[in-house]
Amino acid sequence: MLLTISAAHERAGELGYLLHKHPGKVQGFELSFGKAHVFYPEVSDERTSACLMLDVDPVAMMREKRRDQVFGLDQYVNDRPYVASSLMSVAISQVYGSAMNGPCKDRPELVTMKWPLTARIDVLGVRGGLEWLEKVFLPMGYELAVERRVLDDQFPEWGESPYFSVTLSKVTTVSMLLTHLYVLIPVFDNQKHYYVGEDEIDKLLAKGAGWLSTHPEKEFITCRYLKYRASLYTEALARLMPEVSEEAAVEQETVTQVAEETLETPLSLNDQRHGAVLAALKGTGATRVLDLGCGEGKLLRELMKEKQFEEIIGMDVSIRTLEVASRRLKLDRLAERQASRIKLLHGSLIYRDRRLEGFDASALVEVIEHLDPARLAALERVVFEFARPGTVVVTTPNQEYNVMWETLPAGQFRHSDHRFEWTRAEFEEWALRVAERTGYRVRFDAIGPVQEGIGSPTQMGIFEKG
Ligand code: SAH
């Protein structure tokens, strides 16, 4: 695993001062997972290159791990020694820490100097889409060149590997280049090599200062850097963009949920809604079902009563709501057999989640209107492209019906956390577009009493995979 940093500049010969590593010798550093070496394959006044080579010892890494981890051969035999990953970030911070963070005692003026710099990473494992390299690096002003590696050049028929030599070029400071590499290399590496805890948020925000909050892919970067730990990236994103704090939205949710229920009580719309969704799910013959944005678990309780459903998953972004659901469903007191049918998951529907793949059917009851448009687009992909259940039942308020509620002032939403409430035409347009794009068929149904010219209070779309 190699990281080569090259400078092309009239003072390139002084790169060694900036990196705090003498170009005249090969230097070794002991790290917890193996060794790092720094050497200079070329040094001249016009162009100097420094290599950071990692020699990862997977056996030593295993010794570091806690004893309660399950043994598996793949923990010893894997691509870790060859592929740049979070281990490279650890090495950057330990070997080039002063270059990344500190002043340069001998040549202080070099620290803020922008040079034409190149970083070459041999190799980076890019799983799930080469286009992410472009989406991440191009907005930051990097020029990008990639070479894909074959799996084995002795056996060309084995085809290409997910490994790339990646070259990034930009006129910038050495410190900034190292900072970007430190944050972004682990983003492309889907494995988790170490425990990702609260302190990683602070590291990410400190290293991301000045560029991450304005990066168009800040959600992707944050989520991957924090290894999909929902509670961490939610907090990190909230701190990056205080105006869209998910926590605050959830806080709001708990308060306003009551108001919405009171408003709708005379029609007991909530029960009718869950009844209609339940009937739709039963009708598909599904046995394994998801309730996405399950809230406090009212639909889950109805699903549990039906033997047809052998595996029931409730997922929500709000931990507090899940705790209420768990109490209401008395999950800790269920007989083993019942308990094995149901599981609550914490997660966000705007991030791809493999735990949601392979189900027969899914409910999304009164959830979409809680997401603002950019996030709704992400949800569409997560549900219809990645999770792809056989059937998806979506309900959302019908805005035309709001005039029927005397206590609801004109123009106001039923729930203060709603980002939109759609007319029937708007919902149908959205649903047809999503269905067409993702290969589903959709039909519509009304929930609650239908008023002429207005429709019903809740509208439902039933999507079936084509
Ligand atoms: N489906 C439930 C709750 C509807 S309220 C019912 O019918 O009673 C909307 C729910 O969506 C809330 O529990 C909220 O926490 C959840 N939610 C909002 N944004 C979400 C997201 N990005 N991912 C998962 N759940 C989300």
Tab-separated table of C-alpha atoms and ligand atoms in Angstrom:
chain	number	residue	atom	x	y	z
A	1	MET	CA	0.000	0.000	0.000
A	2	LEU	CA	1.631	3.187	-1.202
A	3	LEU	CA	0.863	6.863	-0.996
A	4	THR	CA	3.142	8.938	-3.206
A	5	ILE	CA	3.118	12.697	-2.835
A	6	SER	CA	4.871	14.669	-5.543
A	7	ALA	CA	5.537	18.374	-5.806
A	8	ALA	CA	6.406	20.148	-9.052
A	9	HIS	CA	7.685	23.585	-8.130
A	10	GLU	CA	10.925	25.519	-8.069
A	11	ARG	CA	11.178	24.802	-4.350
A	12	ALA	CA	10.081	21.164	-4.683
A	13	GLY	CA	13.469	20.082	-3.326
A	14	GLU	CA	12.311	21.385	0.062
A	15	LEU	CA	9.346	18.995	0.321
A	16	GLY	CA	11.337	17.085	2.945
A	17	TYR	CA	11.163	20.071	5.299
A	18	LEU	CA	7.400	20.242	4.980
A	19	LEU	CA	6.953	16.538	5.542
A	20	HIS	CA	9.483	16.594	8.379
A	21	LYS	CA	11.226	13.631	6.756
A	22	HIS	CA	14.762	13.714	5.451
A	23	PRO	CA	14.950	12.859	1.741
A	24	GLY	CA	18.375	11.274	2.080
A	25	LYS	CA	17.316	8.194	4.028
A	26	VAL	CA	14.656	5.543	4.353
A	27	GLN	CA	12.836	5.870	7.633
A	28	GLY	CA	10.688	3.331	9.437
A	29	PHE	CA	7.903	3.839	11.972
A	30	GLU	CA	6.249	1.266	14.212
A	31	LEU	CA	2.464	1.436	14.185
A	32	SER	CA	-0.019	-0.738	16.053
A	33	PHE	CA	-0.952	-2.634	12.890
A	34	GLY	CA	2.470	-2.952	11.285
A	35	LYS	CA	5.185	-0.711	9.901
A	36	ALA	CA	5.291	2.465	7.849
A	37	HIS	CA	8.266	3.500	5.739
A	38	VAL	CA	8.999	6.841	4.135
A	39	PHE	CA	11.410	7.185	1.216
A	40	TYR	CA	11.975	9.513	-1.720
A	41	PRO	CA	12.156	7.937	-5.188
A	42	GLU	CA	13.034	11.301	-6.741
A	43	VAL	CA	14.459	14.532	-5.373
A	44	SER	CA	15.273	17.559	-7.471
A	45	ASP	CA	14.643	21.278	-7.434
A	46	GLU	CA	11.848	20.868	-9.974
A	47	ARG	CA	10.184	17.702	-8.792
A	48	THR	CA	10.308	15.694	-5.598
A	49	SER	CA	8.308	12.643	-4.613
A	50	ALA	CA	7.891	11.052	-1.212
A	51	CYS	CA	6.401	7.601	-0.693
A	52	LEU	CA	4.635	6.455	2.411
A	53	MET	CA	4.537	2.683	2.312
A	54	LEU	CA	2.495	0.634	4.747
A	55	ASP	CA	3.445	-2.846	5.683
A	56	VAL	CA	0.343	-4.106	7.438
A	57	ASP	CA	0.600	-7.162	9.620
A	58	PRO	CA	-2.886	-8.735	9.791
A	59	VAL	CA	-1.781	-11.139	12.526
A	60	ALA	CA	-0.585	-8.284	14.723
A	61	MET	CA	-3.876	-6.528	14.076
A	62	MET	CA	-5.791	-9.522	15.336
A	63	ARG	CA	-3.750	-9.532	18.527
A	64	GLU	CA	-4.911	-5.991	19.155
A	65	LYS	CA	-8.546	-6.989	18.938
A	66	ARG	CA	-10.708	-7.957	21.824
A	67	ARG	CA	-10.845	-11.639	22.588
A	68	ASP	CA	-14.616	-11.839	22.319
A	69	GLN	CA	-14.499	-11.366	18.558
A	70	VAL	CA	-15.575	-14.281	16.464
A	71	PHE	CA	-12.685	-16.045	14.804
A	72	GLY	CA	-12.718	-16.176	11.045
A	73	LEU	CA	-9.998	-16.929	8.539
A	74	ASP	CA	-10.935	-13.792	6.646
A	75	GLN	CA	-9.592	-11.786	9.531
A	76	TYR	CA	-6.133	-13.024	8.577
A	77	VAL	CA	-6.488	-13.501	4.846
A	78	ASN	CA	-7.856	-10.301	3.326
A	79	ASP	CA	-6.940	-7.299	1.234
A	80	ARG	CA	-6.019	-5.098	4.179
A	81	PRO	CA	-2.263	-5.190	3.583
A	82	TYR	CA	-2.647	-4.003	-0.004
A	83	VAL	CA	-5.501	-1.545	-0.092
A	84	ALA	CA	-5.497	1.992	1.235
A	85	SER	CA	-8.038	2.280	3.992
A	86	SER	CA	-8.560	3.850	7.366
A	87	LEU	CA	-5.165	2.361	8.244
A	88	MET	CA	-3.641	4.783	5.751
A	89	SER	CA	-5.342	7.631	7.594
A	90	VAL	CA	-3.877	6.442	10.856
A	91	ALA	CA	-0.452	6.343	9.212
A	92	ILE	CA	-0.889	9.824	7.720
A	93	SER	CA	-1.728	11.245	11.125
A	94	GLN	CA	1.127	9.456	12.876
A	95	VAL	CA	3.865	9.803	10.282
A	96	TYR	CA	2.854	13.074	8.602
A	97	GLY	CA	1.020	14.553	11.606
A	98	SER	CA	3.276	17.607	11.858
A	99	ALA	CA	2.990	18.218	8.124
A	100	MET	CA	-0.782	18.046	8.349
A	101	ASN	CA	-1.274	20.116	11.473
A	102	GLY	CA	1.830	21.900	12.562
A	103	PRO	CA	4.164	24.706	11.699
A	104	CYS	CA	7.469	24.134	9.939
A	105	LYS	CA	10.238	25.370	12.187
A	106	ASP	CA	12.959	25.345	9.550
A	107	ARG	CA	10.966	26.771	6.652
A	108	PRO	CA	7.860	28.463	8.147
A	109	GLU	CA	6.954	30.209	4.883
A	110	LEU	CA	6.443	26.872	3.100
A	111	VAL	CA	3.414	25.888	5.200
A	112	THR	CA	0.989	28.228	3.461
A	113	MET	CA	2.558	27.898	0.018
A	114	LYS	CA	0.402	26.362	-2.674
A	115	TRP	CA	2.294	24.085	-5.012
A	116	PRO	CA	1.182	21.889	-7.894
A	117	LEU	CA	0.875	18.687	-5.885
A	118	THR	CA	-0.022	15.150	-6.847
A	119	ALA	CA	-1.040	12.301	-4.612
A	120	ARG	CA	-1.054	8.820	-6.023
A	121	ILE	CA	-2.744	6.051	-4.075
A	122	ASP	CA	-1.825	2.458	-4.929
A	123	VAL	CA	-4.392	1.087	-4.532
A	124	LEU	CA	-7.796	2.271	-3.434
A	125	GLY	CA	-10.679	-0.185	-3.260
A	126	VAL	CA	-13.697	1.561	-4.702
A	127	ARG	CA	-16.791	-0.494	-4.166
A	128	GLY	CA	-20.218	0.540	-5.321
A	129	GLY	CA	-19.466	3.055	-8.014
A	130	LEU	CA	-16.476	4.679	-9.568
A	131	GLU	CA	-18.568	7.775	-10.071
A	132	TRP	CA	-18.190	8.484	-6.351
A	133	LEU	CA	-14.517	9.262	-6.901
A	134	GLU	CA	-15.608	12.022	-9.242
A	135	LYS	CA	-18.439	13.196	-7.034
A	136	VAL	CA	-16.101	13.524	-4.079
A	137	PHE	CA	-12.895	14.886	-5.609
A	138	LEU	CA	-13.992	17.003	-8.570
A	139	PRO	CA	-16.013	19.547	-6.547
A	140	MET	CA	-12.891	20.069	-4.440
A	141	GLY	CA	-10.937	21.167	-7.496
A	142	TYR	CA	-8.867	18.001	-7.918
A	143	GLU	CA	-7.942	16.578	-11.262
A	144	LEU	CA	-8.502	12.884	-11.154
A	145	ALA	CA	-6.861	10.039	-13.068
A	146	VAL	CA	-7.684	6.411	-12.354
A	147	GLU	CA	-6.337	3.104	-13.577
A	148	ARG	CA	-8.349	0.027	-12.855
A	149	ARG	CA	-6.380	-3.070	-11.864
A	150	VAL	CA	-7.143	-6.547	-13.170
A	151	LEU	CA	-7.645	-9.196	-10.498
A	152	ASP	CA	-4.607	-11.161	-11.632
A	153	ASP	CA	-2.574	-10.395	-14.739
A	154	GLN	CA	-1.685	-14.097	-15.029
A	155	PHE	CA	-5.386	-14.851	-15.427
A	156	PRO	CA	-6.930	-12.046	-17.479
A	157	GLU	CA	-10.155	-14.064	-17.780
A	158	TRP	CA	-10.822	-13.416	-14.082
A	159	GLY	CA	-11.634	-9.877	-15.087
A	160	GLU	CA	-11.240	-6.580	-13.348
A	161	SER	CA	-10.865	-5.945	-9.667
A	162	PRO	CA	-12.494	-3.253	-7.551
A	163	TYR	CA	-9.014	-1.765	-7.016
A	164	PHE	CA	-7.778	1.412	-8.628
A	165	SER	CA	-4.597	3.406	-8.754
A	166	VAL	CA	-5.899	6.885	-8.130
A	167	THR	CA	-3.963	10.058	-8.914
A	168	LEU	CA	-5.170	13.392	-7.595
A	169	SER	CA	-3.663	16.707	-8.655
A	170	LYS	CA	-4.256	20.184	-7.380
A	171	VAL	CA	-2.452	23.407	-6.609
A	172	THR	CA	-2.734	23.453	-2.847
A	173	THR	CA	-0.755	23.271	0.377
A	174	VAL	CA	0.776	20.025	1.556
A	175	SER	CA	-1.186	20.331	4.770
A	176	MET	CA	-4.513	20.630	2.947
A	177	LEU	CA	-3.721	17.717	0.634
A	178	LEU	CA	-2.877	15.480	3.586
A	179	THR	CA	-6.016	16.585	5.416
A	180	HIS	CA	-8.201	15.726	2.435
A	181	LEU	CA	-6.552	12.330	2.073
A	182	TYR	CA	-6.891	11.677	5.787
A	183	VAL	CA	-10.653	12.237	5.677
A	184	LEU	CA	-11.444	10.853	2.242
A	185	ILE	CA	-9.422	7.642	1.928
A	186	PRO	CA	-11.522	5.841	4.566
A	187	VAL	CA	-14.688	7.082	2.866
A	188	PHE	CA	-14.010	4.732	-0.050
A	189	ASP	CA	-13.237	1.845	2.188
A	190	ASN	CA	-16.354	0.107	3.331
A	191	GLN	CA	-14.694	-2.023	5.970
A	192	LYS	CA	-14.524	-1.043	9.559
A	193	HIS	CA	-11.047	-1.615	10.942
A	194	TYR	CA	-11.468	0.025	14.273
A	195	TYR	CA	-14.124	1.140	16.661
A	196	VAL	CA	-15.817	4.305	15.425
A	197	GLY	CA	-16.784	6.302	18.482
A	198	GLU	CA	-17.974	9.752	19.447
A	199	ASP	CA	-14.479	11.232	19.157
A	200	GLU	CA	-14.495	10.482	15.428
A	201	ILE	CA	-17.122	13.198	14.997
A	202	ASP	CA	-14.772	15.786	16.472
A	203	LYS	CA	-11.912	14.544	14.302
A	204	LEU	CA	-14.065	14.715	11.197
A	205	LEU	CA	-15.348	18.203	11.953
A	206	ALA	CA	-11.891	19.498	12.832
A	207	LYS	CA	-10.337	18.073	9.674
A	208	GLY	CA	-13.349	19.074	7.582
A	209	ALA	CA	-13.171	22.708	8.698
A	210	GLY	CA	-13.477	25.075	5.768
A	211	TRP	CA	-14.473	22.550	3.090
A	212	LEU	CA	-16.775	19.793	4.283
A	213	SER	CA	-19.840	21.863	5.119
A	214	THR	CA	-20.005	23.231	1.566
A	215	HIS	CA	-19.168	19.954	-0.176
A	216	PRO	CA	-22.139	18.766	-2.280
A	217	GLU	CA	-21.556	15.212	-1.051
A	218	LYS	CA	-21.107	16.064	2.609
A	219	GLU	CA	-23.807	13.585	3.614
A	220	PHE	CA	-22.136	10.721	1.762
A	221	ILE	CA	-18.707	11.643	3.143
A	222	THR	CA	-19.941	11.989	6.715
A	223	CYS	CA	-21.976	8.835	6.617
A	224	ARG	CA	-19.171	6.730	5.151
A	225	TYR	CA	-16.475	8.271	7.339
A	226	LEU	CA	-18.495	7.393	10.413
A	227	LYS	CA	-19.162	3.927	8.988
A	228	TYR	CA	-22.920	4.297	8.790
A	229	ARG	CA	-23.298	4.718	12.535
A	230	ALA	CA	-26.592	6.542	12.349
A	231	SER	CA	-26.421	8.235	15.719
A	232	LEU	CA	-22.948	9.574	14.913
A	233	TYR	CA	-23.562	10.861	11.406
A	234	THR	CA	-26.863	12.375	12.404
A	235	GLU	CA	-25.039	14.355	15.048
A	236	ALA	CA	-22.130	15.187	12.766
A	237	LEU	CA	-24.443	16.429	10.022
A	238	ALA	CA	-26.421	18.412	12.539
A	239	ARG	CA	-23.218	20.079	13.678
A	240	LEU	CA	-22.145	20.723	10.099
A	241	MET	CA	-25.506	22.251	9.205
A	242	PRO	CA	-27.351	23.414	12.289
A	243	GLU	CA	-30.338	24.460	10.208
A	244	VAL	CA	-31.315	20.878	9.376
A	245	SER	CA	-30.664	19.267	12.723
A	246	GLU	CA	-32.393	15.880	12.675
A	247	GLU	CA	-32.398	15.857	16.471
A	248	ALA	CA	-34.382	19.073	16.547
A	249	ALA	CA	-36.829	17.648	14.036
A	250	VAL	CA	-37.277	14.559	16.167
A	251	GLU	CA	-37.779	16.705	19.250
A	252	GLN	CA	-40.473	18.568	17.386
A	253	GLU	CA	-41.972	15.281	16.262
A	254	THR	CA	-42.706	14.105	19.791
A	255	VAL	CA	-44.469	17.320	20.683
A	256	THR	CA	-46.496	17.629	17.518
A	257	GLN	CA	-47.448	13.991	17.171
A	258	VAL	CA	-49.993	14.616	19.918
A	259	ALA	CA	-51.476	17.581	18.079
A	260	GLU	CA	-51.900	15.585	14.885
A	261	GLU	CA	-53.590	12.724	16.685
A	262	THR	CA	-56.026	15.052	18.447
A	263	LEU	CA	-56.936	16.680	15.164
A	264	GLU	CA	-57.734	13.405	13.513
A	265	THR	CA	-59.408	11.628	16.425
A	266	PRO	CA	-63.052	12.213	15.449
A	267	LEU	CA	-62.451	10.126	12.344
A	268	SER	CA	-60.073	7.693	14.068
A	269	LEU	CA	-58.207	8.063	10.848
A	270	ASN	CA	-55.093	6.539	12.292
A	271	ASP	CA	-56.849	3.205	12.813
A	272	GLN	CA	-58.404	3.300	9.370
A	273	ARG	CA	-55.028	4.009	7.878
A	274	HIS	CA	-53.313	1.117	9.570
A	275	GLY	CA	-56.292	-1.119	8.716
A	276	ALA	CA	-56.022	-0.232	5.039
A	277	VAL	CA	-52.250	-0.715	4.944
A	278	LEU	CA	-52.532	-4.007	6.786
A	279	ALA	CA	-55.128	-5.239	4.292
A	280	ALA	CA	-52.917	-4.201	1.376
A	281	LEU	CA	-49.904	-5.993	2.851
A	282	LYS	CA	-51.903	-9.137	3.642
A	283	GLY	CA	-53.309	-9.154	0.136
A	284	THR	CA	-49.861	-9.508	-1.384
A	285	GLY	CA	-49.212	-12.793	0.423
A	286	ALA	CA	-46.056	-11.289	1.949
A	287	THR	CA	-44.445	-13.090	4.872
A	288	ARG	CA	-41.425	-10.849	5.456
A	289	VAL	CA	-42.355	-7.196	5.889
A	290	LEU	CA	-40.841	-3.832	6.724
A	291	ASP	CA	-42.476	-0.865	8.414
A	292	LEU	CA	-40.237	2.041	7.459
A	293	GLY	CA	-40.604	5.091	9.723
A	294	CYS	CA	-42.547	2.835	12.098
A	295	GLY	CA	-42.948	5.510	14.762
A	296	GLU	CA	-44.321	4.189	18.012
A	297	GLY	CA	-45.215	0.851	16.488
A	298	LYS	CA	-48.990	0.929	16.020
A	299	LEU	CA	-48.848	-0.801	12.665
A	300	LEU	CA	-46.248	-3.222	13.997
A	301	ARG	CA	-48.718	-4.282	16.681
A	302	GLU	CA	-51.333	-5.062	14.028
A	303	LEU	CA	-48.789	-6.935	11.932
A	304	MET	CA	-47.816	-9.055	14.945
A	305	LYS	CA	-51.428	-10.231	15.286
A	306	GLU	CA	-51.314	-11.794	11.821
A	307	LYS	CA	-49.615	-15.188	11.652
A	308	GLN	CA	-48.967	-14.654	7.955
A	309	PHE	CA	-46.113	-12.296	8.815
A	310	GLU	CA	-43.151	-14.367	9.899
A	311	GLU	CA	-40.546	-11.627	9.937
A	312	ILE	CA	-41.446	-8.044	10.817
A	313	ILE	CA	-38.934	-5.209	10.892
A	314	GLY	CA	-39.723	-1.733	12.171
A	315	MET	CA	-37.252	1.015	11.351
A	316	ASP	CA	-37.131	4.625	12.456
A	317	VAL	CA	-34.641	7.476	12.694
A	318	SER	CA	-35.730	8.487	16.173
A	319	ILE	CA	-34.291	6.443	19.008
A	320	ARG	CA	-36.781	7.846	21.470
A	321	THR	CA	-39.687	6.763	19.279
A	322	LEU	CA	-38.190	3.288	18.975
A	323	GLU	CA	-37.939	3.084	22.746
A	324	VAL	CA	-41.647	3.895	23.016
A	325	ALA	CA	-42.394	1.263	20.345
A	326	SER	CA	-40.353	-1.305	22.211
A	327	ARG	CA	-42.262	-0.585	25.437
A	328	ARG	CA	-45.649	-0.609	23.748
A	329	LEU	CA	-44.948	-3.881	22.018
A	330	LYS	CA	-43.546	-5.258	25.292
A	331	LEU	CA	-40.614	-6.624	23.349
A	332	ASP	CA	-38.694	-7.568	26.465
A	333	ARG	CA	-41.557	-9.745	27.683
A	334	LEU	CA	-42.505	-11.598	24.514
A	335	ALA	CA	-42.223	-15.356	24.348
A	336	GLU	CA	-39.168	-16.412	22.438
A	337	ARG	CA	-41.106	-17.463	19.376
A	338	GLN	CA	-42.964	-14.180	19.110
A	339	ALA	CA	-39.827	-12.200	19.874
A	340	SER	CA	-38.021	-13.893	17.015
A	341	ARG	CA	-40.634	-12.554	14.556
A	342	ILE	CA	-40.014	-8.881	15.219
A	343	LYS	CA	-37.042	-6.566	15.244
A	344	LEU	CA	-36.665	-2.800	15.605
A	345	LEU	CA	-33.872	-1.105	13.721
A	346	HIS	CA	-32.458	2.346	14.130
A	347	GLY	CA	-31.586	3.936	10.820
A	348	SER	CA	-32.358	6.656	8.380
A	349	LEU	CA	-34.203	6.142	5.137
A	350	ILE	CA	-31.983	8.580	3.332
A	351	TYR	CA	-28.997	6.242	3.522
A	352	ARG	CA	-28.714	2.929	1.754
A	353	ASP	CA	-29.109	0.157	4.280
A	354	ARG	CA	-28.430	-3.469	3.406
A	355	ARG	CA	-30.501	-4.669	6.349
A	356	LEU	CA	-33.569	-3.612	4.364
A	357	GLU	CA	-32.852	-5.715	1.292
A	358	GLY	CA	-34.734	-8.847	0.256
A	359	PHE	CA	-38.180	-8.258	1.828
A	360	ASP	CA	-41.562	-9.128	0.338
A	361	ALA	CA	-43.313	-5.926	1.244
A	362	SER	CA	-42.867	-2.621	2.997
A	363	ALA	CA	-45.063	0.044	4.548
A	364	LEU	CA	-44.212	3.755	4.514
A	365	VAL	CA	-47.079	5.212	6.480
A	366	GLU	CA	-47.167	8.998	6.820
A	367	VAL	CA	-43.407	9.276	6.445
A	368	ILE	CA	-42.569	10.862	3.081
A	369	GLU	CA	-44.106	14.223	4.005
A	370	HIS	CA	-41.585	14.510	6.853
A	371	LEU	CA	-38.669	14.750	4.424
A	372	ASP	CA	-37.631	17.790	2.491
A	373	PRO	CA	-37.321	17.322	-1.268
A	374	ALA	CA	-33.584	16.554	-1.463
A	375	ARG	CA	-33.965	13.906	1.203
A	376	LEU	CA	-37.095	12.523	-0.388
A	377	ALA	CA	-35.076	11.871	-3.533
A	378	ALA	CA	-32.582	9.918	-1.421
A	379	LEU	CA	-35.408	7.943	0.208
A	380	GLU	CA	-36.780	7.047	-3.217
A	381	ARG	CA	-33.456	5.474	-4.152
A	382	VAL	CA	-33.001	3.758	-0.802
A	383	VAL	CA	-36.466	2.173	-0.862
A	384	PHE	CA	-37.196	1.567	-4.536
A	385	GLU	CA	-33.716	1.001	-5.950
A	386	PHE	CA	-31.738	-0.581	-3.128
A	387	ALA	CA	-34.122	-2.222	-0.641
A	388	ARG	CA	-36.537	-3.051	-3.506
A	389	PRO	CA	-39.267	-4.986	-1.698
A	390	GLY	CA	-41.883	-6.752	-3.849
A	391	THR	CA	-44.565	-4.320	-2.695
A	392	VAL	CA	-44.347	-0.840	-1.182
A	393	VAL	CA	-47.417	0.726	0.406
A	394	VAL	CA	-47.082	4.499	0.786
A	395	THR	CA	-49.586	6.744	2.542
A	396	THR	CA	-49.538	10.520	2.841
A	397	PRO	CA	-52.092	13.220	3.710
A	398	ASN	CA	-54.353	14.534	0.962
A	399	GLN	CA	-53.962	18.286	1.192
A	400	GLU	CA	-57.312	18.926	-0.500
A	401	TYR	CA	-59.058	17.394	2.504
A	402	ASN	CA	-57.622	19.904	4.996
A	403	VAL	CA	-60.592	22.229	4.509
A	404	MET	CA	-62.690	19.610	6.326
A	405	TRP	CA	-60.930	20.242	9.605
A	406	GLU	CA	-62.466	23.282	11.189
A	407	THR	CA	-59.692	23.620	13.725
A	408	LEU	CA	-56.972	23.694	11.079
A	409	PRO	CA	-56.293	27.221	9.844
A	410	ALA	CA	-56.302	27.528	6.049
A	411	GLY	CA	-52.929	26.955	4.417
A	412	GLN	CA	-51.452	25.239	7.452
A	413	PHE	CA	-50.182	21.669	7.482
A	414	ARG	CA	-51.710	19.033	9.712
A	415	HIS	CA	-48.421	18.530	11.438
A	416	SER	CA	-45.770	21.168	12.021
A	417	ASP	CA	-43.002	18.795	10.964
A	418	HIS	CA	-44.584	18.155	7.573
A	419	ARG	CA	-42.447	19.549	4.776
A	420	PHE	CA	-45.299	19.303	2.281
A	421	GLU	CA	-48.823	18.012	1.943
A	422	TRP	CA	-49.792	16.992	-1.554
A	423	THR	CA	-53.024	17.159	-3.510
A	424	ARG	CA	-54.118	13.898	-5.122
A	425	ALA	CA	-52.703	15.054	-8.454
A	426	GLU	CA	-49.342	15.883	-6.881
A	427	PHE	CA	-49.067	12.545	-5.087
A	428	GLU	CA	-50.050	10.622	-8.186
A	429	GLU	CA	-47.561	12.489	-10.318
A	430	TRP	CA	-44.771	11.737	-7.832
A	431	ALA	CA	-45.756	8.085	-7.480
A	432	LEU	CA	-46.004	7.480	-11.222
A	433	ARG	CA	-42.635	9.083	-11.807
A	434	VAL	CA	-40.950	6.980	-9.097
A	435	ALA	CA	-42.667	3.813	-10.313
A	436	GLU	CA	-41.646	4.372	-13.874
A	437	ARG	CA	-38.064	5.157	-13.005
A	438	THR	CA	-37.573	2.184	-10.706
A	439	GLY	CA	-39.618	-0.502	-12.472
A	440	TYR	CA	-42.736	-0.663	-10.298
A	441	ARG	CA	-46.433	-0.435	-11.148
A	442	VAL	CA	-48.546	1.735	-8.892
A	443	ARG	CA	-52.263	1.938	-8.105
A	444	PHE	CA	-54.046	4.347	-5.793
A	445	ASP	CA	-56.644	4.025	-3.104
A	446	ALA	CA	-58.400	6.374	-0.694
A	447	ILE	CA	-58.323	5.968	3.074
A	448	GLY	CA	-61.121	7.454	5.191
A	449	PRO	CA	-64.410	9.028	4.085
A	450	VAL	CA	-64.371	10.311	0.513
A	451	GLN	CA	-65.842	13.771	-0.125
A	452	GLU	CA	-66.806	14.719	-3.619
A	453	GLY	CA	-64.326	17.053	-5.257
A	454	ILE	CA	-61.974	16.737	-2.307
A	455	GLY	CA	-61.158	13.080	-1.920
A	456	SER	CA	-60.281	11.308	1.314
A	457	PRO	CA	-58.127	12.508	4.212
A	458	THR	CA	-55.327	10.057	3.434
A	459	GLN	CA	-54.131	8.827	0.079
A	460	MET	CA	-52.405	5.534	-0.529
A	461	GLY	CA	-50.202	4.285	-3.350
A	462	ILE	CA	-49.536	0.561	-3.701
A	463	PHE	CA	-46.373	-0.098	-5.693
A	464	GLU	CA	-45.686	-3.528	-7.108
A	465	LYS	CA	-42.356	-4.543	-8.566
A	466	GLY	CA	-42.740	-5.144	-12.282
B	1	SAH	N1	-45.537	5.191	10.444
B	1	SAH	C1	-45.890	5.668	11.774
B	1	SAH	C2	-45.246	7.009	12.135
B	1	SAH	C3	-45.495	8.158	11.215
B	1	SAH	S1	-44.730	9.665	11.792
B	1	SAH	C4	-47.371	5.718	11.925
B	1	SAH	O1	-48.092	5.502	10.970
B	1	SAH	O2	-47.840	5.932	13.027
B	1	SAH	C5	-43.270	9.719	10.788
B	1	SAH	C6	-42.153	8.854	11.300
B	1	SAH	O3	-41.113	8.887	10.350
B	1	SAH	C7	-41.558	9.349	12.608
B	1	SAH	O4	-41.527	8.289	13.544
B	1	SAH	C8	-40.158	9.801	12.231
B	1	SAH	O5	-39.217	9.592	13.252
B	1	SAH	C9	-39.881	8.925	11.036
B	1	SAH	N2	-38.863	9.474	10.134
B	1	SAH	C10	-38.705	10.763	9.697
B	1	SAH	N3	-37.637	10.857	8.909
B	1	SAH	C11	-37.099	9.610	8.825
B	1	SAH	C12	-35.971	9.060	8.170
B	1	SAH	N4	-35.155	9.820	7.415
B	1	SAH	N5	-35.704	7.747	8.304
B	1	SAH	C13	-36.516	6.954	9.072
B	1	SAH	N6	-37.586	7.425	9.718
B	1	SAH	C14	-37.873	8.729	9.603
